Tab-separated table of C-alpha atoms and ligand atoms in Angstrom:
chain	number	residue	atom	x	y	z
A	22	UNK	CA	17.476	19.068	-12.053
A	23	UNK	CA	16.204	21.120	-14.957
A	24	UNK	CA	13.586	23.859	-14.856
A	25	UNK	CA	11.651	24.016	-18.136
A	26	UNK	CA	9.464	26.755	-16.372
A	27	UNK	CA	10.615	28.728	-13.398
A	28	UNK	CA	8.954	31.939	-12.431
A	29	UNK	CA	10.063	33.652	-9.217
A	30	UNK	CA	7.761	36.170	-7.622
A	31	UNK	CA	6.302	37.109	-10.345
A	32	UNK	CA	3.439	39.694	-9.867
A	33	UNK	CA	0.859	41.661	-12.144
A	34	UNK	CA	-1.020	44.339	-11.375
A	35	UNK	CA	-4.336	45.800	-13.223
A	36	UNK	CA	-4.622	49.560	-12.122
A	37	UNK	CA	-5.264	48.854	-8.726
A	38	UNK	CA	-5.775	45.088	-8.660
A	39	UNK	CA	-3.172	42.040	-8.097
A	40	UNK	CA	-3.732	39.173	-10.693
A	41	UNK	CA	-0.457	37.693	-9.932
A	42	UNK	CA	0.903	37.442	-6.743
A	43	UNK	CA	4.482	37.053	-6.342
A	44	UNK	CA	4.155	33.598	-7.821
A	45	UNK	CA	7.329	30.941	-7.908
A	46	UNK	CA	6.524	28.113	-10.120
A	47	UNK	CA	8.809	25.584	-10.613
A	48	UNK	CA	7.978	23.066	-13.542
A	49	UNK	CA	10.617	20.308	-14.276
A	50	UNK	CA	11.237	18.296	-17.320
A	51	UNK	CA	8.683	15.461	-18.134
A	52	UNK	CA	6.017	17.429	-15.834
A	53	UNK	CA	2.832	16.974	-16.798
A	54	UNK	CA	1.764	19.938	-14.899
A	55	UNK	CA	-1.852	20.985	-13.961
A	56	UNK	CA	-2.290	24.836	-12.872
A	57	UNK	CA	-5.320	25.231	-10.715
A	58	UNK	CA	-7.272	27.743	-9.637
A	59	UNK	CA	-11.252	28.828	-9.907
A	60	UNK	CA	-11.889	31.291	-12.484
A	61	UNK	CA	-10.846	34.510	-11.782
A	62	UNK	CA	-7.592	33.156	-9.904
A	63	UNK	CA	-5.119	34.098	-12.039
A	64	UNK	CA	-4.331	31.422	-14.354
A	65	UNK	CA	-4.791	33.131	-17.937
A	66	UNK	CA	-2.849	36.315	-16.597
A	67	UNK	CA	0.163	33.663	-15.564
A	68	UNK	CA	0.008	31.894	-18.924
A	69	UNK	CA	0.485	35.198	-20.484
A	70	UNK	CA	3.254	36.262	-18.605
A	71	UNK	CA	5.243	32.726	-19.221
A	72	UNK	CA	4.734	33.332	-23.142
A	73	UNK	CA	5.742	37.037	-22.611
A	74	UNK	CA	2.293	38.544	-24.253
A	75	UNK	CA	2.169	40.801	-20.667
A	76	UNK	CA	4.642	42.292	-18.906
A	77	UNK	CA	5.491	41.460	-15.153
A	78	UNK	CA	4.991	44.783	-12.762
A	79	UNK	CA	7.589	42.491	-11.187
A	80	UNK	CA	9.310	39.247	-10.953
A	81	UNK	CA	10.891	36.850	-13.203
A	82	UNK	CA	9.983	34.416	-15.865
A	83	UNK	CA	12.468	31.583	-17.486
A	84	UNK	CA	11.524	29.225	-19.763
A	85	UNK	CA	13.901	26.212	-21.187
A	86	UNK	CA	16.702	28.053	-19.081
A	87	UNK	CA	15.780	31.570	-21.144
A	88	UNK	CA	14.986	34.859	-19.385
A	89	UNK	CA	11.775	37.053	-20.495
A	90	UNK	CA	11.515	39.246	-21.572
A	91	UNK	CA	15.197	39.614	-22.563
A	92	UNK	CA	15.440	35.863	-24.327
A	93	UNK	CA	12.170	35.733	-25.858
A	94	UNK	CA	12.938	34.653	-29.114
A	95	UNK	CA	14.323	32.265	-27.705
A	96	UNK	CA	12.471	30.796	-24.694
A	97	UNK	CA	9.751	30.627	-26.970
A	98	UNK	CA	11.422	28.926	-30.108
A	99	UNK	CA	10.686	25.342	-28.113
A	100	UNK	CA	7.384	26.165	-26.677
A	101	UNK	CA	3.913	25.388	-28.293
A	102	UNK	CA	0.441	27.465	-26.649
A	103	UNK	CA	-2.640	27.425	-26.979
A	104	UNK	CA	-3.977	30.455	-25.003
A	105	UNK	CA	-7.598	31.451	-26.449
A	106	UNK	CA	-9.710	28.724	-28.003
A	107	UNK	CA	-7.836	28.812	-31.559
A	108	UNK	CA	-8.929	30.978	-34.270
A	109	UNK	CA	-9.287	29.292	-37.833
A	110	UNK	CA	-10.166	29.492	-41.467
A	111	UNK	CA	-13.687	27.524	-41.767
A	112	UNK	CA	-13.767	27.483	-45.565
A	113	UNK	CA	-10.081	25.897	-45.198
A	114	UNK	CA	-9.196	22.079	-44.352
A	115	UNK	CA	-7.845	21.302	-41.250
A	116	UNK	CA	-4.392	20.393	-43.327
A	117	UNK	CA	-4.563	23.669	-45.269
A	118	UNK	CA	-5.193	25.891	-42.192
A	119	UNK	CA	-2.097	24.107	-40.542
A	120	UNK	CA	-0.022	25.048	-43.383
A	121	UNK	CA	-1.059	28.895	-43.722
A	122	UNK	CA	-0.326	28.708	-39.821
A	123	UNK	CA	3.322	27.021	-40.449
A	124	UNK	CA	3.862	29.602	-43.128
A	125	UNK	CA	3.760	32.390	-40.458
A	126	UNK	CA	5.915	30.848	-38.011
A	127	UNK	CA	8.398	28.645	-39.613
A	128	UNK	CA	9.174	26.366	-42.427
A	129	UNK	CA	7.863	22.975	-41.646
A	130	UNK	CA	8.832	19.833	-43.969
A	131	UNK	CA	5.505	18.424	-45.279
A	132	UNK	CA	5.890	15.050	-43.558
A	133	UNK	CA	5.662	16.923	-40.127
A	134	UNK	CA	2.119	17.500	-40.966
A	135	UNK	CA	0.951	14.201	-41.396
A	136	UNK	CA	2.464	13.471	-37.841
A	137	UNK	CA	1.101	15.664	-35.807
A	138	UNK	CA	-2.462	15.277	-37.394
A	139	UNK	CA	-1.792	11.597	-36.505
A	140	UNK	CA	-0.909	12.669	-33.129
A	141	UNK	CA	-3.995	14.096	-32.402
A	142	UNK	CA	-6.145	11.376	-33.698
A	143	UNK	CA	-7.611	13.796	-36.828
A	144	UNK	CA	-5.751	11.589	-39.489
A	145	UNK	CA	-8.383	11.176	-42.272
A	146	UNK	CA	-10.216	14.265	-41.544
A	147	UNK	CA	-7.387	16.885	-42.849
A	148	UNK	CA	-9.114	17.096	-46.213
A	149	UNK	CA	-12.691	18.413	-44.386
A	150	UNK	CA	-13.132	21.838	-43.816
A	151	UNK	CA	-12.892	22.893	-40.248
A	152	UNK	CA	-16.296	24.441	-40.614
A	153	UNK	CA	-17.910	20.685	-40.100
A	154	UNK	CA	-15.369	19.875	-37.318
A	155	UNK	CA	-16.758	19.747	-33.867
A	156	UNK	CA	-15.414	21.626	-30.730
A	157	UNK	CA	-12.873	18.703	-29.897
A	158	UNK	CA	-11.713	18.617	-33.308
A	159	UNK	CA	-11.092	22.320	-32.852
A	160	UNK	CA	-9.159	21.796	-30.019
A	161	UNK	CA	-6.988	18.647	-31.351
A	162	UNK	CA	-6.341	21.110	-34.619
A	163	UNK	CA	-4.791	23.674	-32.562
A	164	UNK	CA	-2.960	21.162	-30.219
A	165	UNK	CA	-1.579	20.227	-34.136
A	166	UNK	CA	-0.921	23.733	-34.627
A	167	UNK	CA	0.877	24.393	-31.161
A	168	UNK	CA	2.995	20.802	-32.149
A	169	UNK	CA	3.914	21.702	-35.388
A	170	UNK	CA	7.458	23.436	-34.132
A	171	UNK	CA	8.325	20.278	-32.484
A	172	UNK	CA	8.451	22.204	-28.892
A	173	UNK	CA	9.681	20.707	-25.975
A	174	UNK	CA	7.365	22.063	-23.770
A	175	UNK	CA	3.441	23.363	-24.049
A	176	UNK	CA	1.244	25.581	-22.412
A	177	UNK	CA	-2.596	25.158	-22.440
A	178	UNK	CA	-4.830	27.293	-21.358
A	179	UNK	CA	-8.275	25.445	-20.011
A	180	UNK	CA	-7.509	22.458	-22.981
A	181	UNK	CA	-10.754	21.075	-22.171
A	182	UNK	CA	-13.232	23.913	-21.442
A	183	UNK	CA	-16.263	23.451	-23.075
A	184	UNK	CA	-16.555	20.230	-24.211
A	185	UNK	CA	-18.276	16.977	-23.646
A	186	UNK	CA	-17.629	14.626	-21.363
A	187	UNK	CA	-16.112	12.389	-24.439
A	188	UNK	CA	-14.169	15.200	-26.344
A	189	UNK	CA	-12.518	15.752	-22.579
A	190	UNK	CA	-11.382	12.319	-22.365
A	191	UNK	CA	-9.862	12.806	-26.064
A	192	UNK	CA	-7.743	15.366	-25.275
A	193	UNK	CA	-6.666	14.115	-21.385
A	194	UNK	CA	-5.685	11.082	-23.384
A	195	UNK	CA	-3.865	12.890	-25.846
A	196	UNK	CA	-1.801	15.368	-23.705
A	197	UNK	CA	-0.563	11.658	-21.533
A	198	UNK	CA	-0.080	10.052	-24.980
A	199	UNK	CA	2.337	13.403	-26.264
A	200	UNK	CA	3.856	13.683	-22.499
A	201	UNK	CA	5.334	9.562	-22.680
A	202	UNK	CA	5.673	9.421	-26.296
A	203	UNK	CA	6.790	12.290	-27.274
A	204	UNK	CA	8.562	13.333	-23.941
A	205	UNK	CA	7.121	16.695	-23.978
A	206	UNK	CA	6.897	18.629	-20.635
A	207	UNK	CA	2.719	20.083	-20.530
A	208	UNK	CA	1.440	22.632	-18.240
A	209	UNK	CA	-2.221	22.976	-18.693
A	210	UNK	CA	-4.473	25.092	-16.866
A	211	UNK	CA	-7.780	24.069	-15.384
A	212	UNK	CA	-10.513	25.421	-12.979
A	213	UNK	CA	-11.085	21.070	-12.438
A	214	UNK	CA	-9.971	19.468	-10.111
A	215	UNK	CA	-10.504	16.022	-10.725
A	216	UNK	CA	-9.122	16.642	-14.398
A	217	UNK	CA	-6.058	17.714	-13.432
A	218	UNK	CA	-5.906	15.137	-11.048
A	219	UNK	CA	-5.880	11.987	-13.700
A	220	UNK	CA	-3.312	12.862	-15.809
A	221	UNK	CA	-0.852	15.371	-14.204
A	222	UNK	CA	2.156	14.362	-11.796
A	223	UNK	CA	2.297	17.629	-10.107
A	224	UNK	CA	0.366	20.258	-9.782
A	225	UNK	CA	0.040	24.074	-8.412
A	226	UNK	CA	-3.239	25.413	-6.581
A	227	UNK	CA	-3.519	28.983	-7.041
A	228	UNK	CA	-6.544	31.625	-5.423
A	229	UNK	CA	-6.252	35.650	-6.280
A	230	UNK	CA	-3.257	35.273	-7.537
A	231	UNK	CA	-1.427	33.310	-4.532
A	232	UNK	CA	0.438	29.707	-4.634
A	233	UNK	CA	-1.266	27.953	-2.368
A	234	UNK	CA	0.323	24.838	-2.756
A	235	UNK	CA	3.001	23.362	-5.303
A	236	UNK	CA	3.609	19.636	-5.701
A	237	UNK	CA	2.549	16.313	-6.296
A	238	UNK	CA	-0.825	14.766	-5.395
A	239	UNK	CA	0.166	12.484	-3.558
A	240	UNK	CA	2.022	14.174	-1.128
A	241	UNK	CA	-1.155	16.710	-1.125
A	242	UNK	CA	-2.782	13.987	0.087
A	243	UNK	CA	-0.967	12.274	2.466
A	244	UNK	CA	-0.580	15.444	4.227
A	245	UNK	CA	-3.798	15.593	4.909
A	246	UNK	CA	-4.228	11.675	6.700
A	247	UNK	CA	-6.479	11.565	9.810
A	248	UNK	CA	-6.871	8.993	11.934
A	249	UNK	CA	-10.872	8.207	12.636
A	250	UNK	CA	-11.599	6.966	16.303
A	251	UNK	CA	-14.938	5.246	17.387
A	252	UNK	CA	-15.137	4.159	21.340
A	253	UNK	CA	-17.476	4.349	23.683
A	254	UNK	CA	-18.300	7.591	25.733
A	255	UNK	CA	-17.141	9.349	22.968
A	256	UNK	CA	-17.427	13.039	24.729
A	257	UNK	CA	-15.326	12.051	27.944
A	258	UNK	CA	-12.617	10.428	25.269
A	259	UNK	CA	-12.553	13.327	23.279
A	260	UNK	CA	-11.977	15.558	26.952
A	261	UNK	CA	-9.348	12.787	27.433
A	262	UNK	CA	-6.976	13.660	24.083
A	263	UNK	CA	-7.926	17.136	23.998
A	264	UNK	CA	-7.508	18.205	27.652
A	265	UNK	CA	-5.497	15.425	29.030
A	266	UNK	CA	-3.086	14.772	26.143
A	267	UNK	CA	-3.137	17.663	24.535
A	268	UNK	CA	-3.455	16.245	20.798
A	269	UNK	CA	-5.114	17.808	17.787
A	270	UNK	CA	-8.678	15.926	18.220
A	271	UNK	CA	-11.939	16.851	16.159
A	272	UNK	CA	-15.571	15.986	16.641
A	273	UNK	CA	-17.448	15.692	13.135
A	274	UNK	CA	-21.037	14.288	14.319
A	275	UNK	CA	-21.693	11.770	17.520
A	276	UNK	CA	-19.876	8.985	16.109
A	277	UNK	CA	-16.319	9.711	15.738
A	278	UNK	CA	-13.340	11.365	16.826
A	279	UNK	CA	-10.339	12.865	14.636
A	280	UNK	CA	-7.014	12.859	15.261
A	281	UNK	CA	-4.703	14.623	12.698
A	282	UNK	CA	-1.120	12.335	13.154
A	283	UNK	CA	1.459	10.801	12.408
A	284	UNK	CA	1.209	7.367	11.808
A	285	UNK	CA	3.968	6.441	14.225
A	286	UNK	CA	2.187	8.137	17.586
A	287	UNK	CA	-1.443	6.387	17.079
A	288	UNK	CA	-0.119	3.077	18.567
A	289	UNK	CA	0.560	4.998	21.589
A	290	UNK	CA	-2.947	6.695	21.541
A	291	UNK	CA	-4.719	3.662	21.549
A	292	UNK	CA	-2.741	2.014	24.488
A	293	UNK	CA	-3.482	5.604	26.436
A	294	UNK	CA	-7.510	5.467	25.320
A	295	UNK	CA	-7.366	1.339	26.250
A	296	UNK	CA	-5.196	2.508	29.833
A	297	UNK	CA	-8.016	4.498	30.424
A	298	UNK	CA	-11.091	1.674	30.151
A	299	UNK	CA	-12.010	3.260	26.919
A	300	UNK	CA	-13.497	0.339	24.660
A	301	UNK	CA	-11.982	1.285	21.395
A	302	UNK	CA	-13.680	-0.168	18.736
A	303	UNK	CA	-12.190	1.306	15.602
A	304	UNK	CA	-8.787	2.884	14.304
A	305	UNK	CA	-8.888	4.011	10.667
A	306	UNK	CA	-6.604	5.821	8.298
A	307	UNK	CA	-9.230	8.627	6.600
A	308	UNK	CA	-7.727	10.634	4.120
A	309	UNK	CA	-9.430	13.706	2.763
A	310	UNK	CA	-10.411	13.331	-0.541
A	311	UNK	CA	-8.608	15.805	-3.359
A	312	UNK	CA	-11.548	17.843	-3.092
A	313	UNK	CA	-11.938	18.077	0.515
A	314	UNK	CA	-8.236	19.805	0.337
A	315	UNK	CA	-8.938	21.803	-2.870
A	316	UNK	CA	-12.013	23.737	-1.240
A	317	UNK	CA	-10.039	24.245	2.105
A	318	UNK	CA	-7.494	25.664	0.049
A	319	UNK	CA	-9.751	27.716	-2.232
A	320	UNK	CA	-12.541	29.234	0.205
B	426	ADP	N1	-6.480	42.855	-19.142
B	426	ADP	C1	-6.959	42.911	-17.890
B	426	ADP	N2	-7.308	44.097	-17.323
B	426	ADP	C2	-7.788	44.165	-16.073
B	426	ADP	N3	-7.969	43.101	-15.277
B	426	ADP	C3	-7.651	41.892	-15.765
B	426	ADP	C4	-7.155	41.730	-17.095
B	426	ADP	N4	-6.900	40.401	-17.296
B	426	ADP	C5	-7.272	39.780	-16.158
B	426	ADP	N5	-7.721	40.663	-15.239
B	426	ADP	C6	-8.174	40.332	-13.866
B	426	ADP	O1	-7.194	39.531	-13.249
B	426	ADP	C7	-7.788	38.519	-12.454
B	426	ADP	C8	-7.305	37.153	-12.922
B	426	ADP	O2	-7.873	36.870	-14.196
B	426	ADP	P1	-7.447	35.605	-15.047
B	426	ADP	O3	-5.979	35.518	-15.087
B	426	ADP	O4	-8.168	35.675	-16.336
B	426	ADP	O5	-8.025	34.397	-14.145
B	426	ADP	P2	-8.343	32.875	-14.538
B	426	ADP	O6	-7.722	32.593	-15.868
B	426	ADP	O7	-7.749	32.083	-13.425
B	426	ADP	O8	-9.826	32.758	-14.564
B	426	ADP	C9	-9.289	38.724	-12.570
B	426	ADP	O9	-9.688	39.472	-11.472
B	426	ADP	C10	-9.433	39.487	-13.844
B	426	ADP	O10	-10.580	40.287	-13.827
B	427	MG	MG1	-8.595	31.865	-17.621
């Protein structure tokens, strides 16, 4: 299995404050990844560690299989960022301000232009000046500029922060679009949840610095299965599982019990409850929703 990212313990330190807690991310090839965390978590200070614009007080970074900050050149040949909402010329065109850009990083045939401006929907809209684009033009400009290198992997910092509801859906369509088309591997950053949610395969959950949880949603989420319970007397069946069988029950109101278990023992939990003369009336699978876990997680 390749690593495009791998960070292991990684840690920075402002004066007297952690930003980055001895953080192992592991991001493979073809990840869409999402990096969460509420503001304030970490995220930017990460992002500039994996491009090498920080230093680590400790830990390690590798990117496409390249140390930092002895590889840089390297590691960073393949990657594209966009780390602070991009800076442009506004009496420029979007085509001309991607070719002043290409001029400082690289030599870029001129057909490579027309692609990526096709790949983020702004063909036809090169020749305006990026003073009359909007904010999601903005952003789609810079995703241009970040694809112009033809990376294999790229790193966005909040893609989507501060724009409308439509110019989010824009870009979430566009980073799936470049991640199956273009088999790039993405890690984006987002405070979101339910952003990262839609379009990423895996995902990392960070608070003050610390990985809280690395993986895919789905198994985020099926971690976290209850089983609900209705019967009748619901106190003296909830002194029955707690006190009698010892099992992980809950009370959330007068109506229901909660039982956090495996799927395979709640057969035999419902033939003890029934054993009993406990009318059982309902058995249901209730999984926490994405934000249920998130906040849990978070606060
Ligand atoms: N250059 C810096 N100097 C001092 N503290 C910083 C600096 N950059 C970030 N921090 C602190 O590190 C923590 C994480 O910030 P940041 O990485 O920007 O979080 P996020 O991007 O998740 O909102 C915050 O407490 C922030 O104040
Ligand atoms: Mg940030």
């Amino acid at each position: 299995m390749s690593l495009v990212i791998e960070t292991d313990n990684l840690t920075k330190t402002f004066d007297s404050r952690i930003a980055v807690n001895r953080l192992s991310l592991q991001v493979q090839a073809g990840d869409v990844f999402g990096f969460l965390g509420q503001n304030g978590a970490g995220k930017s200070t990460t992002i500039r560690l994996l491009l090498g614009l920080v230093k680590p007080s400790s830990g390690r970074v590798s990117l496409l299989g390249h140390n930092l900050p002895q590889h840089r050149e390297q590691a960073l040949r393949k990657v594209g960022a966009i780390v602070e909402a991009p800076a442009f010329y506004e009496n420029l065109t979007g085509l001309e301000n991607l070719k002043i850009f290409s001029s400082l990083t690289g030599t870029v045939r001129p057909p490579r232009y027309r692609e990526v401006l096709r790949w983020v929907h702004l063909s036809g809209r090169e020749n305006d000046k990026v003073r009359v684009y909007s904010h999601g033009m903005r952003q789609r400009l810079g995703l241009a500029q970040a694809l112009l290198p033809q990376p294999a992997l790229l790193i966005l910092d909040e893609p989507t922060d501060g724009l409308d509801p439509q110019g989010i859906r824009e870009i979430r369509q566009l980073l799936v679009e470049l991640a199956h088309q273009q088999g790039l591997t993405i890690l984006l950053s987002s405070h979101l949840l339910h952003e990262v949610e839609r379009i990423c395969n895996r995902i990392a959950i960070i608070d003050q610095g610390r990985l809280l949880y690395q993986g895919t949603v789905q198994s985020l989420l099926e971690h976290d299965v209850q089983f609900r319970i209705r019967t009748d007397r619901i106190e003296q069946a909830f002194q029955f599982l707690a006190r009698d069988l010892k099992l992980p029950v809950f009370r959330n109101g007068k109506e229901h019990l909660y039982l956090k278990l495996p799927e395979a023992d709640i057969a035999a939990v419902n033939h003890s409850l029934v054993s009993q003369g406990f009318q059982v009336y309902e058995i249901s699978r209730h999984a926490s929703s994405l934000e249920d876990i998130y906040f849990r997680l978070t606060t």
